[in-house]
mmCIF file of C-alpha atoms and ligand atoms in Angstrom:
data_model
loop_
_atom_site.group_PDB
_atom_site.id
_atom_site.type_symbol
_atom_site.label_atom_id
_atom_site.label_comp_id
_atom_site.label_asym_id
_atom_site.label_seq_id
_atom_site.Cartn_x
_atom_site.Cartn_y
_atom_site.Cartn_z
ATOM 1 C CA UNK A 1 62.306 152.341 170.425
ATOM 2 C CA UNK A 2 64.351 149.131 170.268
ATOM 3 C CA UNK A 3 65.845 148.862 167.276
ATOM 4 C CA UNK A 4 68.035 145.342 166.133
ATOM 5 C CA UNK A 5 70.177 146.075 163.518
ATOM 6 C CA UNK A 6 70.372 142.931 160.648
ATOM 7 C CA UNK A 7 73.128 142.876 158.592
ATOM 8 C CA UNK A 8 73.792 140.640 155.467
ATOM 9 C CA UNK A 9 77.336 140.206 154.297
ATOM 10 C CA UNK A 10 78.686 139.255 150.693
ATOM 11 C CA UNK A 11 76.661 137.504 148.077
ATOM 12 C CA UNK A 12 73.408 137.840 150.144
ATOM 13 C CA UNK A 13 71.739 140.115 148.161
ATOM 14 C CA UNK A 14 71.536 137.529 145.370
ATOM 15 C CA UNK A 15 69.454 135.216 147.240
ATOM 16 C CA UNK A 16 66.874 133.714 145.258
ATOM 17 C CA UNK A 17 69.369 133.090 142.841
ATOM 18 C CA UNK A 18 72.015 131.501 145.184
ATOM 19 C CA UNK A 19 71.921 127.443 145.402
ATOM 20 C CA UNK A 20 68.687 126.910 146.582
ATOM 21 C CA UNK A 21 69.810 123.417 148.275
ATOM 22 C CA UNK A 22 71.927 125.270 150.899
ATOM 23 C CA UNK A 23 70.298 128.931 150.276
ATOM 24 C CA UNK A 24 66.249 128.366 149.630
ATOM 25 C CA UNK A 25 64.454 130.354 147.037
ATOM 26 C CA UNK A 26 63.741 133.113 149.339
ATOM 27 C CA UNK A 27 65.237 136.788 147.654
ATOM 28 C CA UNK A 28 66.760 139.331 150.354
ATOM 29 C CA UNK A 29 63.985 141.482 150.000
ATOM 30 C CA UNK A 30 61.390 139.147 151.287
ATOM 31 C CA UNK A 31 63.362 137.745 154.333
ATOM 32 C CA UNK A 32 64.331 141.339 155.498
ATOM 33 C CA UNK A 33 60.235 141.633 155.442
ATOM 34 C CA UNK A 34 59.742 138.308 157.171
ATOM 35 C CA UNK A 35 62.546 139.672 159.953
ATOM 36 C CA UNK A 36 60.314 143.143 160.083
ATOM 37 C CA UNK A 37 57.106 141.221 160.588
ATOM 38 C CA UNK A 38 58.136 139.013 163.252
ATOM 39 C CA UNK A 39 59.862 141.299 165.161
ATOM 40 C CA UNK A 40 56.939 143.357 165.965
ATOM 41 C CA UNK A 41 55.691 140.527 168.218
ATOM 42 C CA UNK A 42 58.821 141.594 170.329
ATOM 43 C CA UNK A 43 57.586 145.158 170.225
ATOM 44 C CA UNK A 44 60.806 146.237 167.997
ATOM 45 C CA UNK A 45 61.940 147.475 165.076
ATOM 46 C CA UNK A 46 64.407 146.250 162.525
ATOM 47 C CA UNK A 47 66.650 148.131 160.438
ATOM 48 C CA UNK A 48 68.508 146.065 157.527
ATOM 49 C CA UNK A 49 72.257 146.476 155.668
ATOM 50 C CA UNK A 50 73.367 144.464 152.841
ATOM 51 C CA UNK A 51 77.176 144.318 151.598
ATOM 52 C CA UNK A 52 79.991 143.156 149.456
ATOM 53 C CA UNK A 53 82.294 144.920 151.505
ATOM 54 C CA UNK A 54 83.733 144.231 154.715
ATOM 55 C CA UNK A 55 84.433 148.122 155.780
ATOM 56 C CA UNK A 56 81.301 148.874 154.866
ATOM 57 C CA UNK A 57 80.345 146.206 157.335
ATOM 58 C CA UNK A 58 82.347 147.386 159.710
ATOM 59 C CA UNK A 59 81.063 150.919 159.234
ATOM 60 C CA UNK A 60 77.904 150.415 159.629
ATOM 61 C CA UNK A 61 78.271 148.397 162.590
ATOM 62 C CA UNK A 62 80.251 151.421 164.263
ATOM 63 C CA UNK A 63 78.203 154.309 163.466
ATOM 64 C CA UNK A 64 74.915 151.846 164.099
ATOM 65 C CA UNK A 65 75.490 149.705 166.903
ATOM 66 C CA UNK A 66 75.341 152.953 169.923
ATOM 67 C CA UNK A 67 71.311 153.340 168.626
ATOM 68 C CA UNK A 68 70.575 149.476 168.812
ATOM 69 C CA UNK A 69 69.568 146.617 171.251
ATOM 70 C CA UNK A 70 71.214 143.652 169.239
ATOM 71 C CA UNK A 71 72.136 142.831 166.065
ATOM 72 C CA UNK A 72 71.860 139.814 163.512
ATOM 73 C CA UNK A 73 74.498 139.085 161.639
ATOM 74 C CA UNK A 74 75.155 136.797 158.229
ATOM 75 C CA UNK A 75 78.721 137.394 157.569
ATOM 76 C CA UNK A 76 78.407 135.229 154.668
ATOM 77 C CA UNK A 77 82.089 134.243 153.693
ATOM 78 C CA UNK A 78 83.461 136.822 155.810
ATOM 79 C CA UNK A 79 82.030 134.033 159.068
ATOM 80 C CA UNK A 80 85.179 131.984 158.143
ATOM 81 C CA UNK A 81 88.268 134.611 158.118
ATOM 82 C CA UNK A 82 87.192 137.962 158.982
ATOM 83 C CA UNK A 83 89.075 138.781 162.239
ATOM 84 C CA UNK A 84 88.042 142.835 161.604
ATOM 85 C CA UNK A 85 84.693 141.143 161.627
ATOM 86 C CA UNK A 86 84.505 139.480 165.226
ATOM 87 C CA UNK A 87 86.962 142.765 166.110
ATOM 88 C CA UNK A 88 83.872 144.967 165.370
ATOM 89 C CA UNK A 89 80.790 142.816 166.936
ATOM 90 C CA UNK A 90 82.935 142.817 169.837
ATOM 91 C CA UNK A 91 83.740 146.471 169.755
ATOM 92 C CA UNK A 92 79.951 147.006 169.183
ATOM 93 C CA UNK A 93 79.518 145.994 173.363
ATOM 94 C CA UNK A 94 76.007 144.264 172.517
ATOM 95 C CA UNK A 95 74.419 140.818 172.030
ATOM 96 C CA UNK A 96 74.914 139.724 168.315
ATOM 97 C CA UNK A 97 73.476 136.588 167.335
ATOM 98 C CA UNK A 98 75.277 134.498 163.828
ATOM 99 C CA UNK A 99 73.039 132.906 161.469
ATOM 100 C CA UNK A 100 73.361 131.328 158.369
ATOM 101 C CA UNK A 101 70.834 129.667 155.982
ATOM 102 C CA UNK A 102 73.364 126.625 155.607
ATOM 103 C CA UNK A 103 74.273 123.981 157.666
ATOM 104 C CA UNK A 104 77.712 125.319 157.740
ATOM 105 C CA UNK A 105 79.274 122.138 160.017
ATOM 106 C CA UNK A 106 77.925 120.029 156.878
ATOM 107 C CA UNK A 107 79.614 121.814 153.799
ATOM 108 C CA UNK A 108 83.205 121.939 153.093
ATOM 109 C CA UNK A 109 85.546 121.709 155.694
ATOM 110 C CA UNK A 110 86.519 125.524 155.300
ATOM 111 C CA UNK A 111 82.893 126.423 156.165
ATOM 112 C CA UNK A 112 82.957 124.525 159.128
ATOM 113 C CA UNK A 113 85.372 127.589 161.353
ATOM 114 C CA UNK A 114 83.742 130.734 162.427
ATOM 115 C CA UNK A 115 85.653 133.317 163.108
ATOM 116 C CA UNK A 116 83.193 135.831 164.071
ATOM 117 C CA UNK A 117 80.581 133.329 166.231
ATOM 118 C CA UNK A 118 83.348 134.031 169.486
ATOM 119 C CA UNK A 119 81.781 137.919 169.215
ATOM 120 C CA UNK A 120 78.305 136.811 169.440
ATOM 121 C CA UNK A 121 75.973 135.507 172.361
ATOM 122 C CA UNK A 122 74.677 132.187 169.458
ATOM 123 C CA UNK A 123 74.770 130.825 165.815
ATOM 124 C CA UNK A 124 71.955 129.394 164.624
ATOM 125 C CA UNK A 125 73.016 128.089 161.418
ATOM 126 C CA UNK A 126 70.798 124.814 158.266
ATOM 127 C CA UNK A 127 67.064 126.638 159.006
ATOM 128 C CA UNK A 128 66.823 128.398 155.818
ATOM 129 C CA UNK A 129 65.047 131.937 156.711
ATOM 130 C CA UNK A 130 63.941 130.007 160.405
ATOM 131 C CA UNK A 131 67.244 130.537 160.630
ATOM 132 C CA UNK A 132 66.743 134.297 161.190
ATOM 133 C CA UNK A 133 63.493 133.959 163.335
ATOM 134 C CA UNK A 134 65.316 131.558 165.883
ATOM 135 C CA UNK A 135 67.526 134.531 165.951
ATOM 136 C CA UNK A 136 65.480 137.246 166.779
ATOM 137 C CA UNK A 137 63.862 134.495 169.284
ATOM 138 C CA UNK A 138 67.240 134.000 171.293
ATOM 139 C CA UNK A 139 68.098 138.107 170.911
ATOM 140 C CA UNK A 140 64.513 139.028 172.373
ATOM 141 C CA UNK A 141 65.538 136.521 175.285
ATOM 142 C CA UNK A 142 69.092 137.509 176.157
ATOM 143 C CA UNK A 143 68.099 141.382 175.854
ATOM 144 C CA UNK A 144 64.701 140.683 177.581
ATOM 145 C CA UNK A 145 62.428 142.376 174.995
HETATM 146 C C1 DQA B 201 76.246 131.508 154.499
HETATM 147 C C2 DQA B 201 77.315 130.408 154.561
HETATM 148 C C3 DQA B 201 78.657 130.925 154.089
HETATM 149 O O1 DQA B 201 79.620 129.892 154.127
HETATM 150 C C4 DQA B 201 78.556 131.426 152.665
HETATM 151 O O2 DQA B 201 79.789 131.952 152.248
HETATM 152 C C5 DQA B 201 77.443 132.385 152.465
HETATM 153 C C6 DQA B 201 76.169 132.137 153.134
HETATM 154 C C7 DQA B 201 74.860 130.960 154.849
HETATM 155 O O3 DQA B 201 73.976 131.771 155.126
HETATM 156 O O4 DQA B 201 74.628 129.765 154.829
HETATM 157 O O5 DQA B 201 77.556 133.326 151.681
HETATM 158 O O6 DQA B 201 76.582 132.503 155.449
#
């Protein structure tokens, strides 16, 4: 069983109520299910962590990442100054792929640095939730699914 591991960092669990110029309307429930669906046309399965906290993150990523193929990662604010970030996905010894609902190079100018995109094989960043299916597109590539 493949399994891609797609993790949301802070503030993503209150999409839907986020900004919907830079965020959409879509809630965290419903993309995690639009991530799930598409990803059985790769023949894999996806399982989905949400949170506030960047040890948690890190956590999960370490006791997650020796049963997975590839992960997909929002690091929310953490993209721009999480060094223990990047330090895990690297640790992690798999293709990650960085995506973001925003156009991040468009925002303010401390959005504009990630920090954690060095770890991982792409960003795709200003789709909205196409955002997340270009991701699972480039994983299923790079990992040949
Ligand atoms: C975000 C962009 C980040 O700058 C921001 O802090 C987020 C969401 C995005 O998906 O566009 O929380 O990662």
């Amino acid at each position: 069983m493949n399994i891609i591991l797609l993790i949301h960092g802070p503030n993503l669990n209150f999409l839907g109520r986020r900004d919907p110029k830079h965020y959409g309307d879509i809630t965290l429930p419903k993309l995690e299910m639009l991530v799930k669906k598409e990803a059985k046309k790769y023949g894999c399965v996806v399982k989905c962590f949400q949170s506030n906290h960047e040890g948690e993150l890190i956590d999960y990523i370490q006791k997650n990442a020796p049963s997975a193929k590839g992960i997909i990662i929002n690091p929310g604010a953490f993209t721009h100054y999480s060094f223990a970030l990047h330090d895990a996905l690297l640790d992690a010894e798999m293709a990650a792929v960085e995506v973001h609902l925003s156009s991040i190079s468009k925002r303010e100018s401390w959005r504009k640095t990630s920090v954690t995109a060095p770890a991982c094989i792409g960003q795709i960043s200003g789709k909205k939730e196409k955002s997340y299916l270009e991701a699972l597109a480039l994983l299923a590539k790079k990992i040949k699914l």
